[in-house]
Amino acid sequence: MNNPAFPAAATHAQATDRLGRPLRDLRISVTDRCNFRCVYCMPREAFGKDHQFLEHKELLSFEEITRLARIFTRHGVEKIRLTGGEPLVRRNIEQLIEMLAAIPGLDLTLTTNGSLLTKKARTLKAAGLQRISVSLDSLDDAVFKQMNDADFPVAKVLESIDAAAAAGLNPVKINMVVKRGLNDASIVPMARHFQGSGHILRFIEYMDVGHTNGWRMDDVVTAKQIIEMIDAQAPLEQADPNYRGEVAQRWRYRDGSGEIGVIASVTQAFCRDCTRARLSTEGRLFTCLFATAGYDLKSLLRGGASDEEISTAIDAIWRKRGDRYSEIRTAQTTKLEKIEMSYIGG
Ligand code: SAM
């Protein structure tokens, strides 16, 4: 098949993009649905009863996802994170994990809100999932419920973190998005709670993803402020990154009781080291979290393209990539009609 949108590339061997960045990570959104309505991600006003989610036939099947994942590994992808929406609401997700885990040399992980994890943790591990990240924005039930807008209690997420650790999905990472005035008072209690637990708590600066969350720079508590707040209570020192392009900056407690991370995507953009691509629920490939458009791989898959043709398309897309949204963010760019995180995959 000859698709003029994707001109043949000279070689498919691990291309770099226009800024010299290789492709290493792929985030795959397995569903655009979620059982939470986090105010900073899927606010109920925009994702209410009338919201049109994708129909099942529009989603990539597990076979299609696995086929693409195999092709992506030829282009340098070493790590796949399943996300969404809430990945654990996709039926039989463990089957997909088993299929992906059969691809040699792949680091396989998943991000979840934890609501369905307690009963699934062992099955996920047995299917081949290596690690897991669980989102939790506060230990205070009133604050957490205000943020998830689904009346979901903190205790159930804590229980799911224990279940994940007991199943061997270690180290469990805990993601906390911080929004000023909403959960900044939860920063120190969360740090205290997870200090010495062996889990790695990561604070995420509130980002202007999508266009429904009404983001304002004033709502961002910066990574620097977060570190200062914790350091004043429990002294920290910066640790070296585990690898180039690691998203979280690592900080260690000086008393040896573990580490935390901060993801400063707003105030200290890391675009120059960004090696991530995102595959949306319906098979569009996005080369930036803040993209306004993606490349339709599903029509290649369903149009009878060979692996070689799909590979050529991916190669051409990656070579063309010049995204560095977070480095050039301005009051104007934040108003762009960006793709929602629940669709593109967080
Ligand atoms: N449902 C899963 C979950 O809750 O982890 C996976 C999808 S969620 C979109 C992935 C991560 O993105 C979560 O940790 C969530 O808190 C984070 N996130 C969502 N919207 C965000 C925003 N506007 N700024 C920063 N992080 C955000």
PDB file of N, CA, C and O in Angstrom, residues 250-283:
ATOM      1  N   ARG A 250      14.757  13.430  40.956  1.00  0.00           N
ATOM      2  CA  ARG A 250      14.763  12.597  42.172  1.00  0.00           C
ATOM      3  C   ARG A 250      15.346  13.358  43.360  1.00  0.00           C
ATOM      4  O   ARG A 250      16.361  14.046  43.232  1.00  0.00           O
ATOM      5  N   TRP A 251      14.722  13.220  44.502  1.00  0.00           N
ATOM      6  CA  TRP A 251      15.216  13.791  45.761  1.00  0.00           C
ATOM      7  C   TRP A 251      15.187  12.698  46.820  1.00  0.00           C
ATOM      8  O   TRP A 251      14.221  11.942  46.897  1.00  0.00           O
ATOM      9  N   ARG A 252      16.272  12.660  47.626  1.00  0.00           N
ATOM     10  CA  ARG A 252      16.406  11.627  48.662  1.00  0.00           C
ATOM     11  C   ARG A 252      16.272  12.251  50.039  1.00  0.00           C
ATOM     12  O   ARG A 252      16.768  13.362  50.264  1.00  0.00           O
ATOM     13  N   TYR A 253      15.627  11.542  50.966  1.00  0.00           N
ATOM     14  CA  TYR A 253      15.644  12.006  52.353  1.00  0.00           C
ATOM     15  C   TYR A 253      17.063  11.815  52.898  1.00  0.00           C
ATOM     16  O   TYR A 253      17.653  10.740  52.727  1.00  0.00           O
ATOM     17  N   ARG A 254      17.583  12.854  53.544  1.00  0.00           N
ATOM     18  CA  ARG A 254      18.964  12.786  54.052  1.00  0.00           C
ATOM     19  C   ARG A 254      19.139  11.698  55.108  1.00  0.00           C
ATOM     20  O   ARG A 254      20.236  11.219  55.332  1.00  0.00           O
ATOM     21  N   ASP A 255      18.046  11.306  55.763  1.00  0.00           N
ATOM     22  CA  ASP A 255      18.186  10.268  56.796  1.00  0.00           C
ATOM     23  C   ASP A 255      18.078   8.855  56.214  1.00  0.00           C
ATOM     24  O   ASP A 255      17.998   7.876  56.952  1.00  0.00           O
ATOM     25  N   GLY A 256      18.074   8.766  54.878  1.00  0.00           N
ATOM     26  CA  GLY A 256      18.083   7.448  54.238  1.00  0.00           C
ATOM     27  C   GLY A 256      16.724   6.763  54.187  1.00  0.00           C
ATOM     28  O   GLY A 256      16.639   5.569  53.877  1.00  0.00           O
ATOM     29  N   SER A 257      15.654   7.524  54.437  1.00  0.00           N
ATOM     30  CA  SER A 257      14.344   6.873  54.510  1.00  0.00           C
ATOM     31  C   SER A 257      13.590   6.867  53.174  1.00  0.00           C
ATOM     32  O   SER A 257      12.366   6.777  53.158  1.00  0.00           O
ATOM     33  N   GLY A 258      14.341   6.954  52.082  1.00  0.00           N
ATOM     34  CA  GLY A 258      13.680   6.811  50.780  1.00  0.00           C
ATOM     35  C   GLY A 258      13.809   8.033  49.900  1.00  0.00           C
ATOM     36  O   GLY A 258      14.614   8.929  50.172  1.00  0.00           O
ATOM     37  N   GLU A 259      13.024   8.066  48.835  1.00  0.00           N
ATOM     38  CA  GLU A 259      13.130   9.174  47.882  1.00  0.00           C
ATOM     39  C   GLU A 259      11.746   9.617  47.421  1.00  0.00           C
ATOM     40  O   GLU A 259      10.757   8.879  47.554  1.00  0.00           O
ATOM     41  N   ILE A 260      11.705  10.830  46.897  1.00  0.00           N
ATOM     42  CA  ILE A 260      10.491  11.338  46.251  1.00  0.00           C
ATOM     43  C   ILE A 260      10.888  11.864  44.872  1.00  0.00           C
ATOM     44  O   ILE A 260      12.092  11.965  44.569  1.00  0.00           O
ATOM     45  N   GLY A 261       9.911  12.182  44.065  1.00  0.00           N
ATOM     46  CA  GLY A 261      10.201  12.767  42.761  1.00  0.00           C
ATOM     47  C   GLY A 261       9.320  13.989  42.541  1.00  0.00           C
ATOM     48  O   GLY A 261       8.251  14.102  43.150  1.00  0.00           O
ATOM     49  N   VAL A 262       9.805  14.896  41.702  1.00  0.00           N
ATOM     50  CA  VAL A 262       8.939  16.006  41.283  1.00  0.00           C
ATOM     51  C   VAL A 262       8.956  16.073  39.762  1.00  0.00           C
ATOM     52  O   VAL A 262      10.005  15.931  39.146  1.00  0.00           O
ATOM     53  N   ILE A 263       7.785  16.252  39.200  1.00  0.00           N
ATOM     54  CA  ILE A 263       7.675  16.335  37.740  1.00  0.00           C
ATOM     55  C   ILE A 263       7.306  17.776  37.411  1.00  0.00           C
ATOM     56  O   ILE A 263       6.160  18.201  37.563  1.00  0.00           O
ATOM     57  N   ALA A 264       8.350  18.506  36.993  1.00  0.00           N
ATOM     58  CA  ALA A 264       8.213  19.965  36.841  1.00  0.00           C
ATOM     59  C   ALA A 264       7.953  20.317  35.389  1.00  0.00           C
ATOM     60  O   ALA A 264       8.668  21.117  34.789  1.00  0.00           O
ATOM     61  N   SER A 265       6.926  19.721  34.813  1.00  0.00           N
ATOM     62  CA  SER A 265       6.721  19.899  33.371  1.00  0.00           C
ATOM     63  C   SER A 265       6.347  21.316  32.999  1.00  0.00           C
ATOM     64  O   SER A 265       6.488  21.711  31.854  1.00  0.00           O
ATOM     65  N   VAL A 266       5.877  22.106  33.957  1.00  0.00           N
ATOM     66  CA  VAL A 266       5.512  23.486  33.630  1.00  0.00           C
ATOM     67  C   VAL A 266       6.698  24.423  33.860  1.00  0.00           C
ATOM     68  O   VAL A 266       7.068  25.195  32.977  1.00  0.00           O
ATOM     69  N   THR A 267       7.317  24.340  35.039  1.00  0.00           N
ATOM     70  CA  THR A 267       8.344  25.339  35.370  1.00  0.00           C
ATOM     71  C   THR A 267       9.754  24.948  34.944  1.00  0.00           C
ATOM     72  O   THR A 267      10.633  25.796  34.876  1.00  0.00           O
ATOM     73  N   GLN A 268      10.003  23.658  34.697  1.00  0.00           N
ATOM     74  CA  GLN A 268      11.336  23.250  34.233  1.00  0.00           C
ATOM     75  C   GLN A 268      11.144  22.213  33.136  1.00  0.00           C
ATOM     76  O   GLN A 268      11.383  21.030  33.339  1.00  0.00           O
ATOM     77  N   ALA A 269      10.700  22.702  31.984  1.00  0.00           N
ATOM     78  CA  ALA A 269      10.323  21.790  30.901  1.00  0.00           C
ATOM     79  C   ALA A 269      11.485  20.875  30.521  1.00  0.00           C
ATOM     80  O   ALA A 269      12.636  21.284  30.560  1.00  0.00           O
ATOM     81  N   PHE A 270      11.134  19.630  30.170  1.00  0.00           N
ATOM     82  CA  PHE A 270      12.174  18.668  29.820  1.00  0.00           C
ATOM     83  C   PHE A 270      12.014  18.175  28.385  1.00  0.00           C
ATOM     84  O   PHE A 270      12.353  17.047  28.050  1.00  0.00           O
ATOM     85  N   CYS A 271      11.473  19.057  27.520  1.00  0.00           N
ATOM     86  CA  CYS A 271      11.233  18.665  26.130  1.00  0.00           C
ATOM     87  C   CYS A 271      12.510  18.167  25.449  1.00  0.00           C
ATOM     88  O   CYS A 271      12.456  17.246  24.642  1.00  0.00           O
ATOM     89  N   ARG A 272      13.646  18.777  25.765  1.00  0.00           N
ATOM     90  CA  ARG A 272      14.849  18.420  25.008  1.00  0.00           C
ATOM     91  C   ARG A 272      15.248  16.962  25.197  1.00  0.00           C
ATOM     92  O   ARG A 272      15.956  16.413  24.386  1.00  0.00           O
ATOM     93  N   ASP A 273      14.786  16.366  26.285  1.00  0.00           N
ATOM     94  CA  ASP A 273      15.091  14.949  26.523  1.00  0.00           C
ATOM     95  C   ASP A 273      13.865  14.064  26.320  1.00  0.00           C
ATOM     96  O   ASP A 273      13.873  12.909  26.734  1.00  0.00           O
ATOM     97  N   CYS A 274      12.819  14.603  25.719  1.00  0.00           N
ATOM     98  CA  CYS A 274      11.575  13.819  25.637  1.00  0.00           C
ATOM     99  C   CYS A 274      11.647  12.765  24.529  1.00  0.00           C
ATOM    100  O   CYS A 274      11.768  13.093  23.346  1.00  0.00           O
ATOM    101  N   THR A 275      11.551  11.517  24.941  1.00  0.00           N
ATOM    102  CA  THR A 275      11.666  10.392  24.004  1.00  0.00           C
ATOM    103  C   THR A 275      10.341   9.627  23.906  1.00  0.00           C
ATOM    104  O   THR A 275      10.317   8.468  23.554  1.00  0.00           O
ATOM    105  N   ARG A 276       9.227  10.327  24.230  1.00  0.00           N
ATOM    106  CA  ARG A 276       7.934   9.663  24.348  1.00  0.00           C
ATOM    107  C   ARG A 276       7.006   9.904  23.156  1.00  0.00           C
ATOM    108  O   ARG A 276       6.902  11.024  22.670  1.00  0.00           O
ATOM    109  N   ALA A 277       6.308   8.840  22.785  1.00  0.00           N
ATOM    110  CA  ALA A 277       5.199   8.985  21.842  1.00  0.00           C
ATOM    111  C   ALA A 277       3.958   8.452  22.542  1.00  0.00           C
ATOM    112  O   ALA A 277       4.058   7.694  23.516  1.00  0.00           O
ATOM    113  N   ARG A 278       2.802   8.868  22.062  1.00  0.00           N
ATOM    114  CA  ARG A 278       1.546   8.432  22.683  1.00  0.00           C
ATOM    115  C   ARG A 278       0.609   7.883  21.620  1.00  0.00           C
ATOM    116  O   ARG A 278       0.421   8.505  20.572  1.00  0.00           O
ATOM    117  N   LEU A 279       0.031   6.738  21.944  1.00  0.00           N
ATOM    118  CA  LEU A 279      -0.921   6.121  21.040  1.00  0.00           C
ATOM    119  C   LEU A 279      -2.301   6.244  21.673  1.00  0.00           C
ATOM    120  O   LEU A 279      -2.532   5.737  22.775  1.00  0.00           O
ATOM    121  N   SER A 280      -3.203   6.931  20.984  1.00  0.00           N
ATOM    122  CA  SER A 280      -4.527   7.161  21.579  1.00  0.00           C
ATOM    123  C   SER A 280      -5.368   5.888  21.491  1.00  0.00           C
ATOM    124  O   SER A 280      -5.041   4.944  20.760  1.00  0.00           O
ATOM    125  N   THR A 281      -6.467   5.924  22.200  1.00  0.00           N
ATOM    126  CA  THR A 281      -7.372   4.779  22.290  1.00  0.00           C
ATOM    127  C   THR A 281      -7.812   4.274  20.914  1.00  0.00           C
ATOM    128  O   THR A 281      -8.010   3.096  20.711  1.00  0.00           O
ATOM    129  N   GLU A 282      -7.976   5.188  19.969  1.00  0.00           N
ATOM    130  CA  GLU A 282      -8.424   4.751  18.649  1.00  0.00           C
ATOM    131  C   GLU A 282      -7.290   4.749  17.628  1.00  0.00           C
ATOM    132  O   GLU A 282      -7.520   4.813  16.429  1.00  0.00           O
ATOM    133  N   GLY A 283      -6.048   4.678  18.134  1.00  0.00           N
ATOM    134  CA  GLY A 283      -4.948   4.416  17.222  1.00  0.00           C
ATOM    135  C   GLY A 283      -4.375   5.620  16.508  1.00  0.00           C
ATOM    136  O   GLY A 283      -3.871   5.509  15.389  1.00  0.00           O
TER     137      GLY A 283
END
